[in-house]
mmCIF file of C-alpha atoms in Angstrom:
data_model
loop_
_atom_site.group_PDB
_atom_site.id
_atom_site.type_symbol
_atom_site.label_atom_id
_atom_site.label_comp_id
_atom_site.label_asym_id
_atom_site.label_seq_id
_atom_site.Cartn_x
_atom_site.Cartn_y
_atom_site.Cartn_z
ATOM 1 C CA MET A 300 107.898 75.724 108.094
ATOM 2 C CA LEU A 301 110.709 76.258 105.229
ATOM 3 C CA ASN A 302 114.032 75.804 105.925
ATOM 4 C CA VAL A 303 116.943 77.596 104.012
ATOM 5 C CA THR A 304 116.554 75.426 101.098
ATOM 6 C CA GLY A 305 113.056 75.866 100.611
ATOM 7 C CA VAL A 306 112.964 79.581 100.902
ATOM 8 C CA ASN A 307 115.499 79.364 98.202
ATOM 9 C CA ASN A 308 113.591 77.232 96.016
ATOM 10 C CA ILE A 309 110.525 79.034 96.784
ATOM 11 C CA CYS A 310 111.871 82.194 95.656
ATOM 12 C CA LYS A 311 113.228 80.987 92.328
ATOM 13 C CA GLU A 312 110.023 79.598 91.780
ATOM 14 C CA TYR A 313 108.284 82.827 92.242
ATOM 15 C CA GLY A 314 110.677 84.421 89.955
ATOM 16 C CA PHE A 315 112.371 86.711 92.690
ATOM 17 C CA SER A 316 115.266 88.604 91.357
ATOM 18 C CA ASP A 317 118.688 87.264 92.078
ATOM 19 C CA SER A 318 119.194 90.205 94.431
ATOM 20 C CA ALA A 319 115.882 88.948 96.266
ATOM 21 C CA VAL A 320 116.737 85.348 96.344
ATOM 22 C CA SER A 321 119.957 86.117 97.698
ATOM 23 C CA PHE A 322 118.668 88.434 100.693
ATOM 24 C CA PHE A 323 116.097 86.187 101.960
ATOM 25 C CA SER A 324 118.092 82.968 101.755
ATOM 26 C CA ASN A 325 120.871 84.896 103.593
ATOM 27 C CA ALA A 326 117.680 86.052 106.407
ATOM 28 C CA ALA A 327 116.766 82.309 106.217
ATOM 29 C CA ASP A 328 119.778 81.184 107.194
ATOM 30 C CA ILE A 329 120.227 83.437 110.125
ATOM 31 C CA VAL A 330 116.800 82.747 111.231
ATOM 32 C CA CYS A 331 116.803 79.134 111.087
ATOM 33 C CA SER A 332 120.364 79.100 112.671
ATOM 34 C CA ASP A 333 119.048 80.821 115.696
ATOM 35 C CA PRO A 334 116.272 78.601 117.931
ATOM 36 C CA GLU A 335 115.098 81.492 119.646
ATOM 37 C CA CYS A 336 113.951 83.022 116.316
ATOM 38 C CA THR A 337 112.403 79.798 114.541
ATOM 39 C CA ASP A 338 110.416 79.487 118.291
ATOM 40 C CA ASN A 339 108.946 83.169 117.761
ATOM 41 C CA PHE A 340 108.088 82.375 114.400
ATOM 42 C CA LYS A 341 106.276 79.230 115.119
ATOM 43 C CA LEU A 342 104.685 81.121 118.131
ATOM 44 C CA ALA A 343 103.704 84.129 115.258
ATOM 45 C CA LEU A 344 102.376 81.059 113.072
ATOM 46 C CA ASN A 345 100.454 79.471 115.638
ATOM 47 C CA THR A 346 99.082 82.786 116.434
ATOM 48 C CA ILE A 347 98.225 84.432 113.226
ATOM 49 C CA THR A 348 96.225 81.246 112.279
ATOM 50 C CA HIS A 349 93.367 82.229 115.046
ATOM 51 C CA CYS A 350 94.023 85.655 115.496
ATOM 52 C CA ASN A 351 90.352 86.781 114.180
ATOM 53 C CA ASP A 352 92.117 89.797 112.217
ATOM 54 C CA ASN A 353 94.021 91.065 115.442
ATOM 55 C CA PHE A 354 97.446 91.215 114.172
ATOM 56 C CA ASP A 355 98.616 93.324 117.155
ATOM 57 C CA ILE A 356 98.848 89.979 118.878
ATOM 58 C CA VAL A 357 101.017 88.393 116.584
ATOM 59 C CA GLU A 358 103.467 91.107 116.090
ATOM 60 C CA PRO A 359 105.301 90.700 119.140
ATOM 61 C CA TYR A 360 107.109 87.600 117.693
ATOM 62 C CA LEU A 361 107.943 89.250 114.731
ATOM 63 C CA ASN A 362 109.454 92.134 116.623
ATOM 64 C CA LYS A 363 111.438 89.728 118.695
ATOM 65 C CA VAL A 364 113.254 87.898 115.127
ATOM 66 C CA SER A 365 113.497 91.174 113.585
ATOM 67 C CA GLU A 366 115.519 92.242 117.190
ATOM 68 C CA ILE A 367 117.505 89.046 117.178
ATOM 69 C CA ALA A 368 118.347 88.697 113.611
ATOM 70 C CA GLY A 369 119.441 92.606 112.744
ATOM 71 C CA ILE A 370 116.913 92.123 109.758
ATOM 72 C CA ASN A 371 113.911 95.350 109.534
ATOM 73 C CA ARG A 372 110.520 94.413 109.993
ATOM 74 C CA ARG A 373 109.587 94.539 106.210
ATOM 75 C CA GLY A 374 112.173 91.867 105.518
ATOM 76 C CA ILE A 375 111.047 89.715 108.407
ATOM 77 C CA ASP A 376 107.373 89.682 107.640
ATOM 78 C CA MET A 377 108.463 88.863 104.051
ATOM 79 C CA LEU A 378 110.481 85.958 105.115
ATOM 80 C CA PHE A 379 107.528 84.601 107.501
ATOM 81 C CA ARG A 380 105.505 84.893 104.568
ATOM 82 C CA LEU A 381 107.829 82.566 102.431
ATOM 83 C CA MET A 382 109.073 80.145 105.185
ATOM 84 C CA THR A 383 104.811 79.429 106.364
ATOM 85 C CA THR A 384 103.975 78.935 102.580
ATOM 86 C CA ASP A 385 103.713 75.218 102.921
ATOM 87 C CA ASP A 386 101.830 75.909 105.912
ATOM 88 C CA VAL A 387 99.079 77.927 104.519
ATOM 89 C CA ILE A 388 98.746 75.605 101.539
ATOM 90 C CA SER A 389 97.966 72.896 104.092
ATOM 91 C CA ILE A 390 95.362 75.042 105.695
ATOM 92 C CA TYR A 391 93.755 75.461 102.468
ATOM 93 C CA THR A 392 94.290 71.600 100.868
ATOM 94 C CA ASN A 393 93.259 70.157 104.191
ATOM 95 C CA SER A 394 89.669 71.910 103.603
ATOM 96 C CA GLY A 395 89.418 70.360 100.285
ATOM 97 C CA ILE A 396 90.443 73.436 98.289
ATOM 98 C CA PRO A 397 91.995 72.693 94.887
ATOM 99 C CA LEU A 398 95.577 73.219 95.178
ATOM 100 C CA SER A 399 95.827 75.375 91.536
ATOM 101 C CA ILE A 400 93.932 77.853 93.597
ATOM 102 C CA VAL A 401 95.875 77.907 96.508
ATOM 103 C CA GLN A 402 99.120 78.202 94.702
ATOM 104 C CA ASP A 403 97.512 80.988 92.767
ATOM 105 C CA THR A 404 96.533 82.602 95.561
ATOM 106 C CA VAL A 405 99.653 82.680 97.820
ATOM 107 C CA SER A 406 102.108 83.419 94.911
ATOM 108 C CA SER A 407 100.334 86.291 93.330
ATOM 109 C CA ASN A 408 99.887 87.913 96.650
ATOM 110 C CA ILE A 409 103.780 87.655 97.574
ATOM 111 C CA ILE A 410 104.821 88.639 94.231
ATOM 112 C CA GLY A 411 102.647 91.713 94.404
ATOM 113 C CA GLU A 412 103.292 92.454 98.169
ATOM 114 C CA LEU A 413 107.381 92.105 97.298
ATOM 115 C CA GLU A 414 107.066 94.611 94.022
ATOM 116 C CA GLU A 415 105.048 96.973 96.119
ATOM 117 C CA ASN A 416 107.644 96.969 98.796
ATOM 118 C CA ARG A 417 110.517 97.509 96.614
ATOM 119 C CA ARG A 418 108.731 100.606 94.889
ATOM 120 C CA VAL A 419 107.739 102.363 98.257
ATOM 121 C CA TYR A 420 110.923 101.500 100.122
ATOM 122 C CA GLY A 421 113.432 100.260 97.950
ATOM 123 C CA ASP A 422 114.185 96.953 99.763
ATOM 124 C CA TRP A 423 112.965 93.492 100.017
ATOM 125 C CA GLY A 424 109.793 92.826 102.052
ATOM 126 C CA THR A 425 106.208 93.205 102.794
ATOM 127 C CA PHE A 426 104.537 96.137 104.936
ATOM 128 C CA VAL A 427 101.270 94.518 104.061
ATOM 129 C CA LEU A 428 101.387 91.258 106.593
ATOM 130 C CA TRP A 429 98.700 92.464 108.506
ATOM 131 C CA PHE A 430 96.128 92.302 105.632
ATOM 132 C CA HIS A 431 96.990 88.619 105.354
ATOM 133 C CA THR A 432 95.933 87.131 108.745
ATOM 134 C CA ARG A 433 92.753 86.783 106.426
ATOM 135 C CA THR A 434 95.095 84.153 104.140
ATOM 136 C CA TYR A 435 96.182 82.211 107.295
ATOM 137 C CA GLU A 436 92.745 82.397 108.411
ATOM 138 C CA LYS A 437 91.570 80.991 105.009
ATOM 139 C CA LYS A 438 89.576 83.694 103.866
ATOM 140 C CA LEU A 439 91.093 84.853 100.479
ATOM 141 C CA PHE A 440 90.738 83.184 97.298
ATOM 142 C CA LYS A 441 92.487 84.737 93.998
ATOM 143 C CA LEU A 442 89.921 83.346 91.212
ATOM 144 C CA GLY A 443 90.860 84.789 87.722
ATOM 145 C CA ARG A 444 91.933 88.433 87.972
ATOM 146 C CA LEU A 445 90.229 89.406 91.331
ATOM 147 C CA GLN A 446 90.866 87.968 94.855
ATOM 148 C CA PHE A 447 87.717 87.350 96.862
ATOM 149 C CA GLU A 448 87.657 87.396 101.034
ATOM 150 C CA THR A 449 84.978 85.477 102.786
ATOM 151 C CA THR A 450 82.850 87.218 105.293
ATOM 152 C CA ASP A 451 80.368 85.814 108.293
ATOM 153 C CA ASN A 452 77.550 85.990 105.767
ATOM 154 C CA PRO A 453 77.736 83.182 103.344
ATOM 155 C CA GLU A 454 76.522 85.422 100.525
ATOM 156 C CA LYS A 455 78.619 88.283 100.923
ATOM 157 C CA PHE A 456 82.449 88.930 99.716
ATOM 158 C CA PHE A 457 84.969 91.278 99.659
ATOM 159 C CA CYS A 458 86.777 92.073 96.286
ATOM 160 C CA HIS A 459 90.504 92.895 96.277
ATOM 161 C CA ILE A 460 93.020 93.745 93.325
ATOM 162 C CA ILE A 461 96.146 92.363 93.326
ATOM 163 C CA SER A 462 98.823 94.693 91.799
ATOM 164 C CA PHE A 463 100.578 94.137 89.056
ATOM 165 C CA LEU A 464 98.744 91.857 87.155
ATOM 166 C CA PRO A 465 96.793 92.524 83.666
ATOM 167 C CA PHE A 466 93.435 93.798 84.047
ATOM 168 C CA SER A 467 90.358 94.482 82.217
ATOM 169 C CA ILE A 468 86.501 94.550 82.656
ATOM 170 C CA GLU A 469 86.023 91.369 80.680
ATOM 171 C CA MET A 470 88.795 89.512 83.249
ATOM 172 C CA VAL A 471 86.539 91.161 85.995
ATOM 173 C CA MET A 472 83.599 89.443 84.806
ATOM 174 C CA ASP A 473 85.278 86.103 84.000
ATOM 175 C CA SER A 474 86.619 86.527 87.859
ATOM 176 C CA LEU A 475 82.754 86.903 89.038
ATOM 177 C CA ASN A 476 81.551 84.383 87.221
ATOM 178 C CA TYR A 477 84.100 81.981 88.640
ATOM 179 C CA ALA A 478 83.626 83.304 92.181
ATOM 180 C CA TYR A 479 79.763 82.829 91.568
ATOM 181 C CA ALA A 480 80.304 79.104 90.714
ATOM 182 C CA PHE A 481 83.313 78.713 93.285
ATOM 183 C CA PHE A 482 81.089 79.565 96.075
ATOM 184 C CA GLY A 483 78.602 77.268 95.110
ATOM 185 C CA PHE A 484 75.915 79.597 93.694
ATOM 186 C CA SER A 485 75.992 77.931 90.019
ATOM 187 C CA GLY A 486 72.194 77.802 89.060
ATOM 188 C CA THR A 487 70.854 79.217 92.168
ATOM 189 C CA GLY A 488 70.013 82.967 90.722
ATOM 190 C CA LYS A 489 70.741 83.999 94.043
ATOM 191 C CA LYS A 490 71.806 87.893 94.264
ATOM 192 C CA ILE A 491 75.011 87.805 95.902
ATOM 193 C CA ARG A 492 76.731 90.758 97.388
ATOM 194 C CA PHE A 493 80.215 91.982 96.339
ATOM 195 C CA GLU A 494 81.551 94.743 98.214
ATOM 196 C CA MET A 495 84.926 96.766 97.745
ATOM 197 C CA GLU A 496 86.711 99.570 99.881
ATOM 198 C CA SER A 497 89.177 101.266 97.303
ATOM 199 C CA TRP A 498 90.864 104.439 96.152
ATOM 200 C CA ILE A 499 89.211 103.719 92.719
ATOM 201 C CA LEU A 500 85.834 104.471 94.270
ATOM 202 C CA HIS A 501 86.797 107.768 95.575
ATOM 203 C CA PRO A 502 84.445 110.070 93.250
ATOM 204 C CA ALA A 503 87.482 112.273 92.036
ATOM 205 C CA PHE A 504 88.647 109.374 89.973
ATOM 206 C CA LYS A 505 85.454 109.433 87.784
ATOM 207 C CA ASP A 506 87.256 113.047 86.677
ATOM 208 C CA ILE A 507 90.531 111.458 86.491
ATOM 209 C CA PHE A 508 89.970 108.148 84.691
ATOM 210 C CA SER A 509 89.662 108.451 81.091
ATOM 211 C CA LYS A 510 86.028 106.799 79.803
ATOM 212 C CA GLU A 511 88.071 104.123 78.464
ATOM 213 C CA SER A 512 89.789 102.856 81.495
ATOM 214 C CA ASN A 513 89.047 99.620 82.533
ATOM 215 C CA LEU A 514 89.328 100.534 86.185
ATOM 216 C CA ARG A 515 86.542 103.331 85.844
ATOM 217 C CA LYS A 516 84.663 100.696 84.410
ATOM 218 C CA PHE A 517 85.355 98.443 87.216
ATOM 219 C CA GLY A 518 84.538 101.122 89.709
ATOM 220 C CA GLU A 519 81.501 101.965 87.865
ATOM 221 C CA LEU A 520 80.115 98.722 88.890
ATOM 222 C CA PHE A 521 80.090 99.629 92.705
ATOM 223 C CA LYS A 522 77.147 101.502 94.266
ATOM 224 C CA LEU A 523 78.935 104.054 96.291
ATOM 225 C CA THR A 524 78.279 103.798 99.908
ATOM 226 C CA GLU A 525 80.482 106.442 101.565
ATOM 227 C CA TYR A 526 84.149 107.926 100.770
ATOM 228 C CA HIS A 527 86.677 109.317 102.810
ATOM 229 C CA ASP A 528 89.475 112.269 101.383
ATOM 230 C CA THR A 529 92.722 110.943 102.851
ATOM 231 C CA ASP A 530 96.356 110.635 101.875
ATOM 232 C CA THR A 531 96.686 107.368 103.543
ATOM 233 C CA GLU A 532 95.874 105.453 99.583
ATOM 234 C CA LEU A 533 98.216 107.701 97.290
ATOM 235 C CA TRP A 534 100.824 105.311 97.644
ATOM 236 C CA TYR A 535 98.944 103.326 95.014
ATOM 237 C CA ILE A 536 99.489 105.767 92.658
ATOM 238 C CA PHE A 537 102.926 107.346 93.585
ATOM 239 C CA TRP A 538 104.678 104.215 95.424
ATOM 240 C CA ASN A 539 105.603 107.424 97.959
ATOM 241 C CA LYS A 540 106.246 106.923 101.817
ATOM 242 C CA GLU A 541 104.060 108.406 103.921
ATOM 243 C CA ASP A 542 106.401 111.381 104.458
ATOM 244 C CA THR A 543 106.622 112.516 100.991
ATOM 245 C CA THR A 544 105.333 115.811 99.847
ATOM 246 C CA ILE A 545 103.495 116.614 96.685
ATOM 247 C CA ASN A 546 106.599 118.386 95.210
ATOM 248 C CA GLU A 547 108.381 114.968 95.307
ATOM 249 C CA PHE A 548 105.450 112.867 94.076
ATOM 250 C CA PRO A 549 106.868 111.179 90.914
ATOM 251 C CA SER A 550 105.101 112.085 87.304
ATOM 252 C CA GLU A 551 105.903 109.395 85.464
ATOM 253 C CA THR A 552 102.881 108.026 84.366
ATOM 254 C CA SER A 553 99.707 109.799 82.933
ATOM 255 C CA LEU A 554 98.023 108.731 86.203
ATOM 256 C CA GLN A 555 100.475 110.411 88.075
ATOM 257 C CA LYS A 556 100.517 113.675 86.324
ATOM 258 C CA LYS A 557 96.696 113.781 86.224
ATOM 259 C CA CYS A 558 96.605 113.276 89.890
ATOM 260 C CA ILE A 559 99.218 115.506 90.748
ATOM 261 C CA GLU A 560 97.264 118.249 88.775
ATOM 262 C CA TYR A 561 94.031 117.521 90.743
ATOM 263 C CA LEU A 562 96.154 117.711 93.902
ATOM 264 C CA LYS A 563 97.447 121.336 92.692
ATOM 265 C CA SER A 564 94.414 122.570 92.133
ATOM 266 C CA GLY A 565 93.245 122.043 95.569
ATOM 267 C CA LYS A 566 91.128 118.916 95.122
ATOM 268 C CA LYS A 567 91.556 115.714 97.591
ATOM 269 C CA LEU A 568 92.072 112.345 96.643
ATOM 270 C CA GLY A 569 91.269 109.362 99.038
ATOM 271 C CA GLU A 570 89.136 105.800 99.474
ATOM 272 C CA GLY A 571 85.495 105.012 99.023
ATOM 273 C CA THR A 572 83.284 101.820 99.898
ATOM 274 C CA GLY A 573 80.830 100.499 97.474
ATOM 275 C CA TYR A 574 78.847 97.351 96.526
ATOM 276 C CA PHE A 575 76.964 95.331 93.928
ATOM 277 C CA TYR A 576 74.928 92.088 93.563
ATOM 278 C CA TYR A 577 75.227 89.450 90.956
ATOM 279 C CA ASP A 578 73.031 86.612 90.140
ATOM 280 C CA GLY A 579 75.255 84.714 87.749
ATOM 281 C CA ASN A 580 74.265 86.903 84.840
ATOM 282 C CA ARG A 581 73.610 90.654 85.697
ATOM 283 C CA ILE A 582 75.115 93.113 88.021
ATOM 284 C CA SER A 583 72.597 95.055 89.952
ATOM 285 C CA TRP A 584 72.210 97.388 93.108
#
């Protein structure tokens, strides 16, 4: 587990702003100076690596650190991510995963989470540590533009899009080829199943995205299996807190403007689930 110097160095390595570097360096100093805080971080690390996606059993340790340190949970959760960076890298590399893939997976997620939190809450932290039980259990792999999650079925994977990186349908296909090879299917011709749950798979976005949109093209690769109307995914578009009303949504981008118009017409947004198969050359359903 990294010390104050280690946290300071990793923040600078990942390109954090001076304000973020200062915040996490100070937070690390507070936590590392208190034996009860460091003990609870160690307990959280030992638990999260074997929690089987049950984040509830990890939270009491992080809540305790937050209480003692006087730092909100989002800040503590990101500090935990930063202080355990070397531990996560070891979990992967000890299983033979190339260091370059591990570093790309870890850094891209942390940088994306930090910016998501800043846009939604206006401070430094992360509100999606629950998702990264998968990282600590060695299930996530960023391979090119997409991130892939392993499942109990060795021929089925979940797809995830990390925020704030360039995106094109060509990058998607490169990622699929990368994943197909990385997971050992090169030359087999096997049809591997890829699934995704995302706001971009909700049917509404066929009306909202332009035909030239790369996100629309990506979404159209999937066969939709179900969808739900919900407000819980709106933060991906508006970077809003849960209690934000439609009249408070920002309209700075064309996507935001189209979504506001769509919602004001009485229609709903939400999320969808879909899948496709890939055999190393062709996508099919």
